[in-house]
Amino acid sequence: MQVKKEIFGEEYIKLIDYIFQRCEFISVIKRSDQHALETSRVKKIFELNGYSKKKIINCYSENFLKEIYEKQKDNSLIFDENYKNKFEINNSLDSKIFEELKKENRERLIKETINKIMYYHMIELWLNKHKKDIVHKKEDFYYDYMKQEKMSYGTIYILRLSSEMKEDLLNKRSLYSWCFPLSVEDISFFKDGYCWLYSVAHEEICEIYCEDKEEYEYLKSIGIEFWEKEFVPTSKEDLYFENYK
């Protein structure tokens, strides 16, 4: 059943408590970098300009992202002729619109590179912290119709729930806080081999499989709002662990 609004605060705490009574496993996703070569190229240029990985991680903040953009927005190594030919050749656009798009694209490249450095650092820390509870991992793929090839979406990790995991979960304010670039993403929970709760944080999507009316009413009583106005029985057919893997 689809959750209507963000679950946070006391509602989130009560949901996590309930999950640890009902579920056995959690899944998280480590997303692949679809532009890994470009990320690596820009990262090396940052390092030449005094922005090592260590410095980026230690100084990371919104203000730091703005600072790097202002200092690097005209860097001819980052925005070389190959980049300009690919993204900045469009004579059909009004000059004002062109300059706005140019700024937007350059800002995106710089900030996304920094965010990816932070993202993969945070993920490795989190996975190392919980490595004893990892029971399965599998690369997930999708088909890119533009490139006409199979592409890696990311790696799915399945972990046992533990007291340490619960502490981590409660350190966040909501399910939607599990989001790029500061954490693993799209946490889901499994009970008896099926996916009991599924989430996509950056799109603010959450679905919960309510086993019966009593469970539906209990979740409503702790403050969770569903789009469905009453309990609707749902088949487990598409929720099983094996299908998800």
GROMACS .gro file of C-alpha atoms in nm:
model
  245
    1MET     CA    1   0.000   0.000   0.000
    2GLN     CA    2   0.135   0.341  -0.095
    3VAL     CA    3   0.241   0.582   0.177
    4LYS     CA    4   0.098   0.929   0.122
    5LYS     CA    5   0.353   1.152   0.295
    6GLU     CA    6   0.698   1.144   0.449
    7ILE     CA    7   0.733   0.938   0.767
    8PHE     CA    8   0.946   1.132   1.012
    9GLY     CA    9   0.991   1.217   1.379
   10GLU     CA   10   0.794   1.002   1.625
   11GLU     CA   11   0.617   0.821   1.339
   12TYR     CA   12   0.954   0.715   1.197
   13ILE     CA   13   1.082   0.597   1.537
   14LYS     CA   14   0.767   0.389   1.593
   15LEU     CA   15   0.791   0.244   1.241
   16ILE     CA   16   1.153   0.138   1.295
   17ASP     CA   17   1.059  -0.024   1.628
   18TYR     CA   18   0.780  -0.214   1.452
   19ILE     CA   19   1.011  -0.317   1.167
   20PHE     CA   20   1.255  -0.471   1.415
   21GLN     CA   21   0.971  -0.675   1.562
   22ARG     CA   22   0.852  -0.795   1.220
   23CYS     CA   23   1.142  -0.808   0.972
   24GLU     CA   24   1.473  -0.994   0.944
   25PHE     CA   25   1.663  -0.825   0.661
   26ILE     CA   26   1.730  -0.484   0.508
   27SER     CA   27   1.842  -0.410   0.153
   28VAL     CA   28   2.032  -0.102   0.036
   29ILE     CA   29   2.165   0.011  -0.300
   30LYS     CA   30   2.508   0.139  -0.394
   31ARG     CA   31   2.451   0.311  -0.728
   32SER     CA   32   2.695   0.280  -1.017
   33ASP     CA   33   2.852   0.594  -1.160
   34GLN     CA   34   2.722   0.612  -1.517
   35HIS     CA   35   2.983   0.878  -1.595
   36ALA     CA   36   3.279   0.721  -1.416
   37LEU     CA   37   3.539   0.825  -1.676
   38GLU     CA   38   3.432   1.189  -1.662
   39THR     CA   39   3.418   1.180  -1.281
   40SER     CA   40   3.770   1.039  -1.269
   41ARG     CA   41   3.899   1.302  -1.516
   42VAL     CA   42   3.756   1.597  -1.322
   43LYS     CA   43   3.865   1.447  -0.987
   44LYS     CA   44   4.227   1.438  -1.109
   45ILE     CA   45   4.203   1.804  -1.216
   46PHE     CA   46   4.068   1.896  -0.873
   47GLU     CA   47   4.367   1.721  -0.715
   48LEU     CA   48   4.603   1.926  -0.934
   49ASN     CA   49   4.431   2.238  -0.800
   50GLY     CA   50   4.480   2.142  -0.434
   51TYR     CA   51   4.148   1.963  -0.374
   52SER     CA   52   4.254   1.615  -0.264
   53LYS     CA   53   3.996   1.350  -0.178
   54LYS     CA   54   4.081   1.396   0.191
   55LYS     CA   55   4.028   1.773   0.174
   56ILE     CA   56   3.698   1.733  -0.011
   57ILE     CA   57   3.568   1.486   0.249
   58ASN     CA   58   3.685   1.695   0.546
   59CYS     CA   59   3.546   2.024   0.410
   60TYR     CA   60   3.229   1.896   0.242
   61SER     CA   61   2.927   2.124   0.282
   62GLU     CA   62   2.690   2.328   0.066
   63ASN     CA   63   2.917   2.630   0.105
   64PHE     CA   64   3.217   2.421   0.003
   65LEU     CA   65   3.035   2.310  -0.314
   66LYS     CA   66   2.965   2.674  -0.400
   67GLU     CA   67   3.327   2.770  -0.329
   68ILE     CA   68   3.466   2.504  -0.563
   69TYR     CA   69   3.223   2.599  -0.838
   70GLU     CA   70   3.321   2.967  -0.822
   71LYS     CA   71   3.692   2.880  -0.831
   72GLN     CA   72   3.671   2.614  -1.104
   73LYS     CA   73   3.387   2.734  -1.332
   74ASP     CA   74   3.632   2.864  -1.595
   75ASN     CA   75   3.900   2.599  -1.556
   76SER     CA   76   4.018   2.523  -1.911
   77LEU     CA   77   4.132   2.174  -1.810
   78ILE     CA   78   3.784   2.077  -1.695
   79PHE     CA   79   3.599   2.263  -1.968
   80ASP     CA   80   3.833   2.178  -2.253
   81GLU     CA   81   3.759   2.178  -2.626
   82ASN     CA   82   3.603   1.830  -2.611
   83TYR     CA   83   3.362   1.947  -2.342
   84LYS     CA   84   3.279   2.269  -2.529
   85ASN     CA   85   3.218   2.088  -2.855
   86LYS     CA   86   2.986   1.845  -2.682
   87PHE     CA   87   2.790   2.081  -2.458
   88GLU     CA   88   2.847   2.442  -2.559
   89ILE     CA   89   2.798   2.456  -2.935
   90ASN     CA   90   2.443   2.568  -3.009
   91ASN     CA   91   2.401   2.870  -3.234
   92SER     CA   92   2.024   2.844  -3.234
   93LEU     CA   93   1.982   2.954  -2.871
   94ASP     CA   94   1.932   3.307  -2.752
   95SER     CA   95   2.260   3.429  -2.595
   96LYS     CA   96   2.101   3.481  -2.253
   97ILE     CA   97   1.948   3.133  -2.251
   98PHE     CA   98   2.278   2.987  -2.372
   99GLU     CA   99   2.472   3.149  -2.086
  100GLU     CA  100   2.219   3.020  -1.832
  101LEU     CA  101   2.248   2.665  -1.968
  102LYS     CA  102   2.625   2.692  -1.977
  103LYS     CA  103   2.634   2.796  -1.609
  104GLU     CA  104   2.388   2.523  -1.513
  105ASN     CA  105   2.582   2.247  -1.693
  106ARG     CA  106   2.920   2.355  -1.555
  107GLU     CA  107   2.781   2.382  -1.204
  108ARG     CA  108   2.625   2.037  -1.234
  109LEU     CA  109   2.951   1.875  -1.351
  110ILE     CA  110   3.158   2.030  -1.073
  111LYS     CA  111   2.911   1.966  -0.791
  112GLU     CA  112   2.819   1.614  -0.906
  113THR     CA  113   3.186   1.516  -0.915
  114ILE     CA  114   3.233   1.638  -0.557
  115ASN     CA  115   2.908   1.469  -0.448
  116LYS     CA  116   3.017   1.139  -0.601
  117ILE     CA  117   3.350   1.151  -0.417
  118MET     CA  118   3.158   1.202  -0.093
  119TYR     CA  119   2.893   0.942  -0.183
  120TYR     CA  120   3.134   0.653  -0.244
  121HIS     CA  121   3.335   0.744   0.066
  122MET     CA  122   3.023   0.740   0.286
  123ILE     CA  123   2.903   0.412   0.135
  124GLU     CA  124   3.233   0.236   0.195
  125LEU     CA  125   3.231   0.354   0.557
  126TRP     CA  126   2.876   0.226   0.604
  127LEU     CA  127   2.936  -0.110   0.434
  128ASN     CA  128   3.256  -0.168   0.630
  129LYS     CA  129   3.073  -0.087   0.953
  130HIS     CA  130   2.806  -0.349   0.877
  131LYS     CA  131   3.012  -0.601   0.676
  132LYS     CA  132   2.954  -0.879   0.932
  133ASP     CA  133   2.579  -0.860   0.859
  134ILE     CA  134   2.600  -0.870   0.476
  135VAL     CA  135   2.442  -1.197   0.360
  136HIS     CA  136   2.412  -1.131  -0.012
  137LYS     CA  137   2.508  -0.881  -0.280
  138LYS     CA  138   2.419  -0.868  -0.645
  139GLU     CA  139   2.474  -0.625  -0.929
  140ASP     CA  140   2.153  -0.489  -1.077
  141PHE     CA  141   2.123  -0.396  -1.446
  142TYR     CA  142   1.895  -0.202  -1.678
  143TYR     CA  143   1.879  -0.173  -2.056
  144ASP     CA  144   1.988   0.163  -2.202
  145TYR     CA  145   1.790   0.206  -2.524
  146MET     CA  146   1.998   0.508  -2.627
  147LYS     CA  147   2.324   0.309  -2.610
  148GLN     CA  148   2.155  -0.020  -2.698
  149GLU     CA  149   2.332  -0.205  -2.420
  150LYS     CA  150   2.289  -0.341  -2.070
  151MET     CA  151   2.413  -0.098  -1.804
  152SER     CA  152   2.490  -0.143  -1.435
  153TYR     CA  153   2.230   0.027  -1.214
  154GLY     CA  154   2.416  -0.051  -0.894
  155THR     CA  155   2.486  -0.318  -0.635
  156ILE     CA  156   2.211  -0.441  -0.403
  157TYR     CA  157   2.325  -0.548  -0.056
  158ILE     CA  158   2.111  -0.763   0.173
  159LEU     CA  159   2.198  -0.742   0.543
  160ARG     CA  160   2.066  -0.892   0.864
  161LEU     CA  161   1.901  -0.648   1.098
  162SER     CA  162   2.103  -0.583   1.413
  163SER     CA  163   2.106  -0.349   1.713
  164GLU     CA  164   2.385  -0.152   1.546
  165MET     CA  165   2.175  -0.122   1.231
  166LYS     CA  166   1.879   0.000   1.435
  167GLU     CA  167   2.096   0.269   1.590
  168ASP     CA  168   2.202   0.383   1.241
  169LEU     CA  169   1.842   0.389   1.121
  170LEU     CA  170   1.731   0.599   1.417
  171ASN     CA  171   2.011   0.849   1.356
  172LYS     CA  172   1.826   0.955   1.040
  173ARG     CA  173   1.511   1.165   1.054
  174SER     CA  174   1.310   0.964   0.798
  175LEU     CA  175   1.324   0.697   0.528
  176TYR     CA  176   1.376   0.977   0.276
  177SER     CA  177   1.696   1.083   0.452
  178TRP     CA  178   1.864   0.770   0.309
  179CYS     CA  179   1.967   0.951  -0.005
  180PHE     CA  180   2.261   1.053  -0.228
  181PRO     CA  181   2.521   1.183  -0.154
  182LEU     CA  182   2.550   1.115   0.220
  183SER     CA  183   2.428   0.757   0.252
  184VAL     CA  184   2.335   0.431   0.087
  185GLU     CA  185   1.995   0.455  -0.079
  186ASP     CA  186   1.651   0.304  -0.127
  187ILE     CA  187   1.632   0.101   0.192
  188SER     CA  188   1.380  -0.184   0.196
  189PHE     CA  189   1.289  -0.440   0.461
  190PHE     CA  190   1.210  -0.810   0.428
  191LYS     CA  191   0.989  -1.040   0.633
  192ASP     CA  192   0.951  -1.417   0.576
  193GLY     CA  193   1.117  -1.390   0.235
  194TYR     CA  194   0.910  -1.105   0.089
  195CYS     CA  195   0.960  -0.731   0.066
  196TRP     CA  196   0.752  -0.578   0.346
  197LEU     CA  197   0.861  -0.216   0.290
  198TYR     CA  198   1.007  -0.067  -0.028
  199SER     CA  199   1.140   0.289  -0.064
  200VAL     CA  200   1.300   0.521  -0.321
  201ALA     CA  201   1.415   0.817  -0.115
  202HIS     CA  202   1.503   1.068  -0.389
  203GLU     CA  203   1.155   1.025  -0.542
  204GLU     CA  204   0.985   1.012  -0.201
  205ILE     CA  205   0.825   0.675  -0.273
  206CYS     CA  206   0.738   0.428  -0.001
  207GLU     CA  207   0.518   0.118  -0.021
  208ILE     CA  208   0.430  -0.115   0.266
  209TYR     CA  209   0.282  -0.460   0.231
  210CYS     CA  210   0.012  -0.475   0.499
  211GLU     CA  211  -0.046  -0.838   0.582
  212ASP     CA  212  -0.397  -0.783   0.716
  213LYS     CA  213  -0.643  -0.516   0.825
  214GLU     CA  214  -0.509  -0.518   1.182
  215GLU     CA  215  -0.160  -0.433   1.060
  216TYR     CA  216  -0.299  -0.160   0.833
  217GLU     CA  217  -0.493  -0.008   1.123
  218TYR     CA  218  -0.191  -0.027   1.353
  219LEU     CA  219   0.033   0.157   1.107
  220LYS     CA  220  -0.233   0.424   1.068
  221SER     CA  221  -0.256   0.454   1.447
  222ILE     CA  222   0.114   0.548   1.473
  223GLY     CA  223   0.062   0.827   1.218
  224ILE     CA  224   0.133   0.668   0.880
  225GLU     CA  225  -0.099   0.791   0.605
  226PHE     CA  226  -0.181   0.573   0.304
  227TRP     CA  227  -0.335   0.678  -0.025
  228GLU     CA  228  -0.576   0.386   0.017
  229LYS     CA  229  -0.859   0.488   0.248
  230GLU     CA  230  -0.914   0.132   0.366
  231PHE     CA  231  -0.726  -0.196   0.377
  232VAL     CA  232  -0.688  -0.362   0.036
  233PRO     CA  233  -0.552  -0.721   0.031
  234THR     CA  234  -0.239  -0.747  -0.185
  235SER     CA  235  -0.079  -1.052  -0.342
  236LYS     CA  236   0.274  -1.139  -0.229
  237GLU     CA  237   0.356  -1.266  -0.579
  238ASP     CA  238   0.585  -0.974  -0.671
  239LEU     CA  239   0.727  -0.921  -0.325
  240TYR     CA  240   0.932  -1.234  -0.267
  241PHE     CA  241   1.299  -1.212  -0.180
  242GLU     CA  242   1.402  -1.426  -0.478
  243ASN     CA  243   1.218  -1.202  -0.726
  244TYR     CA  244   1.371  -0.892  -0.570
  245LYS     CA  245   1.722  -1.036  -0.597
   0.00000   0.00000   0.00000
